[in-house]
PDB file of C-alpha atoms in Angstrom:
ATOM      1  CA  UNK J 288       2.067 -10.906   6.505  1.00 96.00           C
ATOM      2  CA  UNK J 289       3.476  -8.111   4.340  1.00 97.00           C
ATOM      3  CA  UNK J 290       1.350  -7.259   1.307  1.00 98.00           C
ATOM      4  CA  UNK J 291       3.691  -6.455  -1.585  1.00 98.00           C
ATOM      5  CA  UNK J 292       3.181  -4.980  -5.006  1.00 98.00           C
ATOM      6  CA  UNK J 293       5.690  -5.237  -7.809  1.00 98.00           C
ATOM      7  CA  UNK J 294       5.753  -2.645 -10.555  1.00 98.00           C
ATOM      8  CA  UNK J 295       7.831  -3.723 -13.515  1.00 97.00           C
ATOM      9  CA  UNK J 296       7.236  -7.174 -14.965  1.00 97.00           C
ATOM     10  CA  UNK J 297      10.505  -7.612 -16.818  1.00 93.00           C
ATOM     11  CA  UNK J 298      13.430  -9.802 -15.839  1.00 91.00           C
ATOM     12  CA  UNK J 299      14.092  -8.156 -12.468  1.00 92.00           C
ATOM     13  CA  UNK J 300      10.435  -7.939 -11.430  1.00 96.00           C
ATOM     14  CA  UNK J 301       9.763 -11.520 -12.480  1.00 96.00           C
ATOM     15  CA  UNK J 302      12.834 -12.841 -10.666  1.00 94.00           C
ATOM     16  CA  UNK J 303      11.765 -10.944  -7.557  1.00 96.00           C
ATOM     17  CA  UNK J 304       8.221 -12.318  -7.809  1.00 98.00           C
ATOM     18  CA  UNK J 305       9.527 -15.880  -7.896  1.00 97.00           C
ATOM     19  CA  UNK J 306      11.704 -15.193  -4.845  1.00 97.00           C
ATOM     20  CA  UNK J 307       8.818 -13.606  -2.915  1.00 98.00           C
ATOM     21  CA  UNK J 308       6.686 -16.665  -3.599  1.00 98.00           C
ATOM     22  CA  UNK J 309       9.267 -18.721  -1.679  1.00 98.00           C
ATOM     23  CA  UNK J 310       8.887 -16.615   1.486  1.00 97.00           C
ATOM     24  CA  UNK J 311       6.353 -17.191   4.219  1.00 97.00           C
ATOM     25  CA  UNK J 312       6.010 -13.536   5.261  1.00 97.00           C
ATOM     26  CA  UNK J 313       5.422 -11.627   2.002  1.00 98.00           C
ATOM     27  CA  UNK J 314       2.307 -11.992  -0.125  1.00 98.00           C
ATOM     28  CA  UNK J 315       2.367 -10.580  -3.654  1.00 98.00           C
ATOM     29  CA  UNK J 316      -0.947  -8.755  -4.119  1.00 98.00           C
ATOM     30  CA  UNK J 317      -0.307  -7.226  -7.573  1.00 98.00           C
ATOM     31  CA  UNK J 318       2.173  -7.647 -10.405  1.00 98.00           C
ATOM     32  CA  UNK J 319       1.860  -4.451 -12.423  1.00 98.00           C
ATOM     33  CA  UNK J 320       3.348  -3.792 -15.827  1.00 97.00           C
ATOM     34  CA  UNK J 321       2.406  -2.487 -19.244  1.00 95.00           C
ATOM     35  CA  UNK J 322       2.244  -5.562 -21.486  1.00 94.00           C
ATOM     36  CA  UNK J 323      -0.094  -8.441 -20.710  1.00 95.00           C
ATOM     37  CA  UNK J 324       1.784 -10.615 -23.200  1.00 94.00           C
ATOM     38  CA  UNK J 325       5.183 -10.285 -21.482  1.00 93.00           C
ATOM     39  CA  UNK J 326       6.918 -13.403 -20.219  1.00 95.00           C
ATOM     40  CA  UNK J 327       6.696 -12.080 -16.657  1.00 97.00           C
ATOM     41  CA  UNK J 328       2.936 -11.631 -16.872  1.00 98.00           C
ATOM     42  CA  UNK J 329       2.555 -15.156 -18.245  1.00 98.00           C
ATOM     43  CA  UNK J 330       4.536 -16.539 -15.296  1.00 98.00           C
ATOM     44  CA  UNK J 331       2.452 -14.534 -12.809  1.00 98.00           C
ATOM     45  CA  UNK J 332      -0.749 -15.873 -14.362  1.00 98.00           C
ATOM     46  CA  UNK J 333       0.577 -19.447 -14.028  1.00 98.00           C
ATOM     47  CA  UNK J 334       1.299 -18.743 -10.342  1.00 98.00           C
ATOM     48  CA  UNK J 335      -2.183 -17.247  -9.757  1.00 98.00           C
ATOM     49  CA  UNK J 336      -0.818 -13.795  -8.927  1.00 98.00           C
ATOM     50  CA  UNK J 337      -3.119 -10.845  -9.717  1.00 98.00           C
ATOM     51  CA  UNK J 338      -1.791  -8.873 -12.691  1.00 98.00           C
ATOM     52  CA  UNK J 339      -2.505  -5.591 -14.431  1.00 98.00           C
ATOM     53  CA  UNK J 340      -1.203  -3.807 -17.490  1.00 98.00           C
ATOM     54  CA  UNK J 341      -2.067  -0.400 -15.991  1.00 98.00           C
ATOM     55  CA  UNK J 342       1.423   0.222 -14.553  1.00 98.00           C
ATOM     56  CA  UNK J 343       1.464   3.082 -12.031  1.00 98.00           C
ATOM     57  CA  UNK J 344      -2.182   3.879 -12.807  1.00 98.00           C
ATOM     58  CA  UNK J 345      -3.180   0.700 -10.951  1.00 98.00           C
ATOM     59  CA  UNK J 346      -1.673   2.087  -7.742  1.00 98.00           C
ATOM     60  CA  UNK J 347      -3.297   5.484  -8.292  1.00 98.00           C
ATOM     61  CA  UNK J 348      -6.686   3.801  -8.754  1.00 98.00           C
ATOM     62  CA  UNK J 349      -6.126   1.403  -5.812  1.00 98.00           C
ATOM     63  CA  UNK J 350      -4.461   3.490  -3.105  1.00 95.00           C
ATOM     64  CA  UNK J 351      -2.893   1.648  -0.207  1.00 92.00           C
ATOM     65  CA  UNK J 352      -3.391  -1.738  -1.869  1.00 97.00           C
ATOM     66  CA  UNK J 353      -0.131  -2.937  -0.358  1.00 97.00           C
ATOM     67  CA  UNK J 354       2.365  -2.249   2.424  1.00 97.00           C
ATOM     68  CA  UNK J 355       5.429  -2.134   0.210  1.00 98.00           C
ATOM     69  CA  UNK J 356       6.099  -1.751  -3.499  1.00 98.00           C
ATOM     70  CA  UNK J 357       9.157  -3.092  -5.251  1.00 98.00           C
ATOM     71  CA  UNK J 358       9.852  -0.747  -8.156  1.00 97.00           C
ATOM     72  CA  UNK J 359      11.532  -2.744 -10.922  1.00 95.00           C
ATOM     73  CA  UNK J 360      10.930  -0.293 -13.737  1.00 95.00           C
ATOM     74  CA  UNK J 361      13.423   2.280 -15.026  1.00 93.00           C
ATOM     75  CA  UNK J 362      15.154   5.053 -13.096  1.00 93.00           C
ATOM     76  CA  UNK J 363      13.136   7.736 -14.902  1.00 95.00           C
ATOM     77  CA  UNK J 364       9.838   5.993 -14.131  1.00 96.00           C
ATOM     78  CA  UNK J 365      10.801   5.204 -10.535  1.00 97.00           C
ATOM     79  CA  UNK J 366      11.347   8.905  -9.857  1.00 97.00           C
ATOM     80  CA  UNK J 367       7.794   9.604 -11.034  1.00 97.00           C
ATOM     81  CA  UNK J 368       6.368   6.642  -9.121  1.00 98.00           C
ATOM     82  CA  UNK J 369       8.035   7.710  -5.865  1.00 98.00           C
ATOM     83  CA  UNK J 370       5.628  10.627  -5.398  1.00 97.00           C
ATOM     84  CA  UNK J 371       2.559   8.424  -5.901  1.00 98.00           C
ATOM     85  CA  UNK J 372       3.785   5.941  -3.305  1.00 98.00           C
ATOM     86  CA  UNK J 373       4.913   8.671  -0.877  1.00 97.00           C
ATOM     87  CA  UNK J 374       1.466  10.303  -1.051  1.00 97.00           C
ATOM     88  CA  UNK J 375      -0.075   6.946  -0.140  1.00 96.00           C
ATOM     89  CA  UNK J 376       2.422   6.199   2.637  1.00 96.00           C
ATOM     90  CA  UNK J 377       3.603   3.042   0.879  1.00 97.00           C
ATOM     91  CA  UNK J 378       7.185   1.985   1.495  1.00 97.00           C
ATOM     92  CA  UNK J 379       9.251   1.601  -1.693  1.00 98.00           C
ATOM     93  CA  UNK J 380      12.149  -0.723  -2.310  1.00 97.00           C
ATOM     94  CA  UNK J 381      13.630   0.695  -5.503  1.00 96.00           C
ATOM     95  CA  UNK J 382      15.580  -1.713  -7.684  1.00 93.00           C
ATOM     96  CA  UNK J 383      16.417   0.968 -10.251  1.00 91.00           C
ATOM     97  CA  UNK J 384      19.290   3.471 -10.199  1.00 88.00           C
ATOM     98  CA  UNK J 385      16.847   6.342  -9.484  1.00 93.00           C
ATOM     99  CA  UNK J 386      18.486   7.182  -6.139  1.00 92.00           C
ATOM    100  CA  UNK J 387      15.293   8.687  -4.696  1.00 96.00           C
ATOM    101  CA  UNK J 388      16.078   7.203  -1.313  1.00 96.00           C
ATOM    102  CA  UNK J 389      19.318   6.298   0.444  1.00 96.00           C
ATOM    103  CA  UNK J 390      21.424   3.494  -0.969  1.00 94.00           C
ATOM    104  CA  UNK J 391      20.995   0.102   0.684  1.00 95.00           C
ATOM    105  CA  UNK J 392      23.107  -3.030   0.672  1.00 94.00           C
ATOM    106  CA  UNK J 393      21.254  -5.228   3.181  1.00 92.00           C
ATOM    107  CA  UNK J 394      24.338  -7.063   4.467  1.00 91.00           C
ATOM    108  CA  UNK J 395      25.895  -3.673   5.292  1.00 94.00           C
ATOM    109  CA  UNK J 396      23.111  -1.242   6.233  1.00 94.00           C
ATOM    110  CA  UNK J 397      19.785  -3.081   6.275  1.00 92.00           C
ATOM    111  CA  UNK J 398      18.435  -0.989   9.164  1.00 94.00           C
ATOM    112  CA  UNK J 399      17.810   1.961   6.849  1.00 94.00           C
ATOM    113  CA  UNK J 400      14.906  -0.003   5.399  1.00 91.00           C
ATOM    114  CA  UNK J 401      13.132   0.603   8.710  1.00 92.00           C
ATOM    115  CA  UNK J 402      13.998   4.302   8.838  1.00 95.00           C
ATOM    116  CA  UNK J 403      13.124   5.479   5.310  1.00 96.00           C
ATOM    117  CA  UNK J 404      10.041   5.182   3.142  1.00 96.00           C
ATOM    118  CA  UNK J 405      12.081   4.765  -0.039  1.00 98.00           C
ATOM    119  CA  UNK J 406      15.361   2.875  -0.232  1.00 97.00           C
ATOM    120  CA  UNK J 407      17.492   2.215  -3.288  1.00 96.00           C
ATOM    121  CA  UNK J 408      19.002  -1.231  -3.647  1.00 92.00           C
ATOM    122  CA  UNK J 409      21.788  -0.091  -6.033  1.00 84.00           C
ATOM    123  CA  UNK J 410      22.906  -2.285  -8.907  1.00 79.00           C
ATOM    124  CA  UNK J 411      23.255  -6.057  -8.916  1.00 77.00           C
ATOM    125  CA  UNK J 412      27.007  -5.577  -9.381  1.00 79.00           C
ATOM    126  CA  UNK J 413      27.066  -3.351  -6.314  1.00 83.00           C
ATOM    127  CA  UNK J 414      24.994  -5.813  -4.282  1.00 85.00           C
ATOM    128  CA  UNK J 415      27.458  -8.565  -5.206  1.00 85.00           C
ATOM    129  CA  UNK J 416      30.678  -6.631  -4.622  1.00 89.00           C
ATOM    130  CA  UNK J 417      29.946  -4.198  -1.778  1.00 90.00           C
ATOM    131  CA  UNK J 418      29.798  -6.801   1.039  1.00 92.00           C
ATOM    132  CA  UNK J 419      33.209  -8.120   0.006  1.00 90.00           C
ATOM    133  CA  UNK J 420      34.661  -4.617  -0.323  1.00 91.00           C
ATOM    134  CA  UNK J 421      33.189  -3.642   3.042  1.00 91.00           C
ATOM    135  CA  UNK J 422      34.873  -6.635   4.663  1.00 91.00           C
ATOM    136  CA  UNK J 423      38.210  -5.959   2.972  1.00 91.00           C
ATOM    137  CA  UNK J 424      38.125  -2.322   4.079  1.00 89.00           C
ATOM    138  CA  UNK J 425      37.651  -3.362   7.724  1.00 90.00           C
ATOM    139  CA  UNK J 426      40.904  -5.347   7.703  1.00 92.00           C
ATOM    140  CA  UNK J 427      43.110  -3.194   5.464  1.00 91.00           C
ATOM    141  CA  UNK J 428      44.038  -0.020   7.329  1.00 86.00           C
ATOM    142  CA  UNK J 429      46.052   1.480   4.490  1.00 88.00           C
ATOM    143  CA  UNK J 430      43.555   0.795   1.751  1.00 86.00           C
ATOM    144  CA  UNK J 431      43.361   3.809  -0.541  1.00 89.00           C
ATOM    145  CA  UNK J 432      41.572   2.606  -3.633  1.00 89.00           C
ATOM    146  CA  UNK J 433      39.458  -0.269  -4.869  1.00 86.00           C
ATOM    147  CA  UNK J 434      38.195  -0.658  -8.389  1.00 87.00           C
ATOM    148  CA  UNK J 435      35.493  -3.137  -9.303  1.00 84.00           C
ATOM    149  CA  UNK J 436      34.344  -4.137 -12.749  1.00 83.00           C
ATOM    150  CA  UNK J 437      31.199  -6.217 -13.051  1.00 77.00           C
ATOM    151  CA  UNK J 438      29.039  -7.483 -15.856  1.00 78.00           C
ATOM    152  CA  UNK J 439      25.841  -9.387 -16.367  1.00 72.00           C
ATOM    153  CA  UNK J 440      24.798 -11.827 -19.023  1.00 74.00           C
ATOM    154  CA  UNK J 441      23.261 -10.083 -22.011  1.00 71.00           C
ATOM    155  CA  UNK J 442      20.164 -12.259 -21.753  1.00 73.00           C
ATOM    156  CA  UNK J 443      19.455 -11.025 -18.222  1.00 70.00           C
ATOM    157  CA  UNK J 444      19.530  -7.345 -19.244  1.00 68.00           C
ATOM    158  CA  UNK J 445      15.959  -6.421 -20.064  1.00 70.00           C
ATOM    159  CA  UNK J 446      14.516  -3.231 -21.538  1.00 67.00           C
ATOM    160  CA  UNK J 447      14.654  -1.096 -18.367  1.00 67.00           C
ATOM    161  CA  UNK J 448      18.173  -2.260 -17.503  1.00 68.00           C
ATOM    162  CA  UNK J 449      19.328  -1.224 -20.945  1.00 68.00           C
ATOM    163  CA  UNK J 450      17.552   2.139 -20.651  1.00 65.00           C
ATOM    164  CA  UNK J 451      19.153   2.790 -17.264  1.00 63.00           C
TER     165      UNK J 451
END
């Protein structure tokens, strides 16, 4: 069983928490944010997931509390968090555009998750379009240029997404 922490309790962190709860090989051990009254924290409480409003300080005070951390904060914060997690030897899956680690689109290069301690999952638009573009590029020898425009619903863009 993989013990996972999530830092960032906004839309992305909360969505990820709900997905993790559906797996049988990842156990969420902490849902860490800054506001106990956020919608994400309320959902975690309903699901009996341990929470904290200490943000990164929780991980500093509880070293090696998990095997992997999903960083769902902002790019600026994720860059600061990366050192804390690296010092503890905790693998980071970064869902911000911080680009601390190599870029990962699991359907294209998932093996890098095994080789690096910090991987960057790129944007949701990139995760949605890159597999299709990768496939197209394999069958179009003379392809010179592809342009992709993506958007998300305004309601799904939380504070950190807007900051990024």
